[in-house]
Amino acid sequence: MKADSPKTDQKGRKILREALKVFAKEGFRNADVQVIADLAGVGKGTVYRHFGNKEQLFLATSRHCLTEAGEFIQREVLSGRDPIGFADEIGAVPLLRRIATAYAQHYQRQPEAVEIMIQERSEFRETVFPSHLMHRAEHREGLDELLRRAVERGELRAVDVTQATDAFADLLFGTVVNGCLSGGKTSLVARVEGAVELFLHGLAARDE
Amino acid sequence: MKADSPKTDQKGRKILREALKVFAKEGFRNADVQVIADLAGVGKGTVYRHFGNKEQLFLATSRHCLTEAGEFIQREVLSGRDPIGFADEIGAVPLLRRIATAYAQHYQRQPEAVEIMIQERSEFRETVFPSHLMHRAEHREGLDELLRRAVERGELRAVDVTQATDAFADLLFGTVVNGCLSGGKTSLVARVEGAVELFLHGLAARDE
Amino acid sequence: MKADSPKTDQKGRKILREALKVFAKEGFRNADVQVIADLAGVGKGTVYRHFGNKEQLFLATSRHCLTEAGEFIQREVLSGRDPIGFADEIGAVPLLRRIATAYAQHYQRQPEAVEIMIQERSEFRETVFPSHLMHRAEHREGLDELLRRAVERGELRAVDVTQATDAFADLLFGTVVNGCLSGGKTSLVARVEGAVELFLHGLAARDE
Amino acid sequence: MKADSPKTDQKGRKILREALKVFAKEGFRNADVQVIADLAGVGKGTVYRHFGNKEQLFLATSRHCLTEAGEFIQREVLSGRDPIGFADEIGAVPLLRRIATAYAQHYQRQPEAVEIMIQERSEFRETVFPSHLMHRAEHREGLDELLRRAVERGELRAVDVTQATDAFADLLFGTVVNGCLSGGKTSLVARVEGAVELFLHGLAARDE
DNA sequence: CATGAATGAGTTTTCATTCAT
DNA sequence: TATGAATGAAAACTCATTCAT
């Protein structure tokens, strides 16, 4: 629970940074712990001392990515304000847009994190809920609550908020996973923003 | 001397069937070809004789999944009719709904195929475009065209059809990948249908 | 003992011809019987029907090479005459020269046979006595006898003929094995002839 | 941290020693690295850690044999003296005799090394020049120079020294390769010495 | 604590040989 | 008699993990 000593932690950070690169490039199974150790400039034993085994190293890497993503999004979207209050202030729709944009920006800047996300799903069958969507909302309740209030307020249609949260997360996930492969055609940000706009306003004509 | 497809192919089919199970359960790297051979009731050499190596075996498995999915969806959605003409007849929105439902039904029935899809993305960096969404639309042009006509007809909002196609595919992909893990809570079909409904009509209230 | 049917033997010949190429190029262990069968245009089973197993196929190839070499040398050197009588007629020294030259010519024309010879020594520990040095002298007695008479006649120094035969054979063997690798610098024939000349007349000055 | 040569190398030495036995007995292709590891009392991984792969292990073995042979011959023949100077002193003919004898002694004592030599030729097509014939003469120039001076001095006949060097080496090689198989009949040393004597003084009678 | 040499279980792949057709 | 699909024993090589220094 407690942070490592300020000095040693440096080493852990370095290992994690290199592990990210290697896992992203090679995949979990194919990655060689020796390579990670070498890149981090430490002995293999040190890696094992810090993280126990390869699996835990991967999981730590994944957690680290999530934390970083969460922090980035929180910073970009909220700038320290309370999400629920902020939503009430600027509206849920603009907030969801900001979330999506920040989300895309982050993964555009760090495509390796997408690979980690996918690896975790594929190797460990972990649900890929972009839990870092909201500040500290490791358990999605934040998003649910936000939507609920917006529905009550009439800003959003009267939908099942659980379903809506799932759909929003699934859309972001799917877009980022496929979008980060599509070379340089469109930026990931543009793709995500386009998709979210459709999601917000619907594909069907409204007069129907 | 004898043709390979009708009867003899039986053995290849069997191998593919078991490979699907094993790859889905263990993941590509972790899967042991020996296990596949044993389950298929053939020698390991036979597997290699048929598929060359592990990678090609996996790719063949993946292709097989895609083909089956495509055939199922085609059957369910179109029943032999021409997709474009059919869309003109019943409307693009109902057609997209049918596609999504069939898509979900298929993967609900065969969750292993989802794992294969994810493995392929994770191991081989293959874009996961649900190319089998439409009959013979191995190149998504079908869906694009369908949407284009619906936009002209005024059935859909005047959106960028390329973006819309991407978003629709990404949404299906994301929902299926995450949905098939969520135990039995909600059926995958319900989740997908809910998500698509949102996508079609929008999350935001219309008066905005 | 009896030759195969005049028709089927054709097939055996073809197999042997291709086996020679493959064994020479790949080495005994590394050679793939399937490749030989393919090149010979027959099924793998046919190869086994004709030669029993890989080892016997190799040995048959080797024997075939030896036979061909023997026949060539016999033709070149003796033109049908009796070796002993012929030596009495033209002298042992000229005869040994002719043998060496023919020997070198043969292996220069068919370097694969050198590889086979080496493989046999290396894989099966067979003494590599160029038994084909003389017509029908599969058992070197021919050469011994020839030298013995030349010694008696005073043509050759009073040496141990057994030793001399061995040395002559060893020299030819060593020269051919190393000479066929030395690219195109000197022809194998020149190298062998040079070596034999030294062997005949000695390296040391005669006044000693 | 610690040097690799003096003490730790012990393990590498042991592996090499056992590899020599196994390669000699089984041949390169037929040899099983596991067996070598077992005999050396180390894990298979250790063998691979030290030598990279089977081929490099073999090549290291071969190099080791050559080094040992070279050192032995140098010691026996020269006892630390300069080869050229020594030849001037005792004469080239006695020196060549000493070389041949030492050469034969070495391989008589270590017949495995002959097998390695043959394997290398057969598997890797390496020219088998007994480069270790002379002290530090990894490039035969030593022998060439030695003969040149002896020719000038009138000790040897006016022959092409390059040809003579080749012939001498080929003769030694051929004799050793065939001689070490001939059971215990004659010692390898006797066979080589006999062959070299013939080579030095010629087979033909001198009056011719 | 850090290190990296040592280990050996685990996997892929090859190919000689067989045998049903 | 000819074939080539099927087989599985065999072997090279890798790499997570341990532990003596």
PDB file of C-alpha atoms in Angstrom, chain C residues 121 170, chain D residues 103-104 107 114 117 171-181 188 191-192:
ATOM      1  CA  ARG C 121      33.357 -41.881 -44.413  1.00  0.00           C
ATOM      2  CA  ASP C 170      45.595 -41.782 -49.419  1.00  0.00           C
TER       3      ASP C 170
ATOM      4  CA  TYR D 103      50.866 -35.001 -36.556  1.00  0.00           C
ATOM      5  CA  ALA D 104      50.305 -38.724 -36.585  1.00  0.00           C
ATOM      6  CA  TYR D 107      45.747 -37.993 -34.008  1.00  0.00           C
ATOM      7  CA  VAL D 114      39.998 -36.908 -36.875  1.00  0.00           C
ATOM      8  CA  MET D 117      37.907 -32.858 -38.928  1.00  0.00           C
ATOM      9  CA  LEU D 171      48.857 -36.679 -48.054  1.00  0.00           C
ATOM     10  CA  LEU D 172      48.837 -36.229 -44.292  1.00  0.00           C
ATOM     11  CA  PHE D 173      45.132 -35.612 -44.311  1.00  0.00           C
ATOM     12  CA  GLY D 174      44.327 -38.600 -46.471  1.00  0.00           C
ATOM     13  CA  THR D 175      46.595 -40.886 -44.525  1.00  0.00           C
ATOM     14  CA  VAL D 176      45.267 -39.875 -41.150  1.00  0.00           C
ATOM     15  CA  VAL D 177      41.647 -40.059 -42.217  1.00  0.00           C
ATOM     16  CA  ASN D 178      42.001 -43.507 -43.676  1.00  0.00           C
ATOM     17  CA  GLY D 179      44.651 -44.694 -41.313  1.00  0.00           C
ATOM     18  CA  CYS D 180      42.755 -44.131 -38.127  1.00  0.00           C
ATOM     19  CA  LEU D 181      40.085 -46.519 -39.312  1.00  0.00           C
ATOM     20  CA  LEU D 188      48.859 -44.512 -37.560  1.00  0.00           C
ATOM     21  CA  ARG D 191      51.511 -45.474 -41.795  1.00  0.00           C
ATOM     22  CA  VAL D 192      52.122 -41.752 -41.925  1.00  0.00           C
TER      23      VAL D 192
END
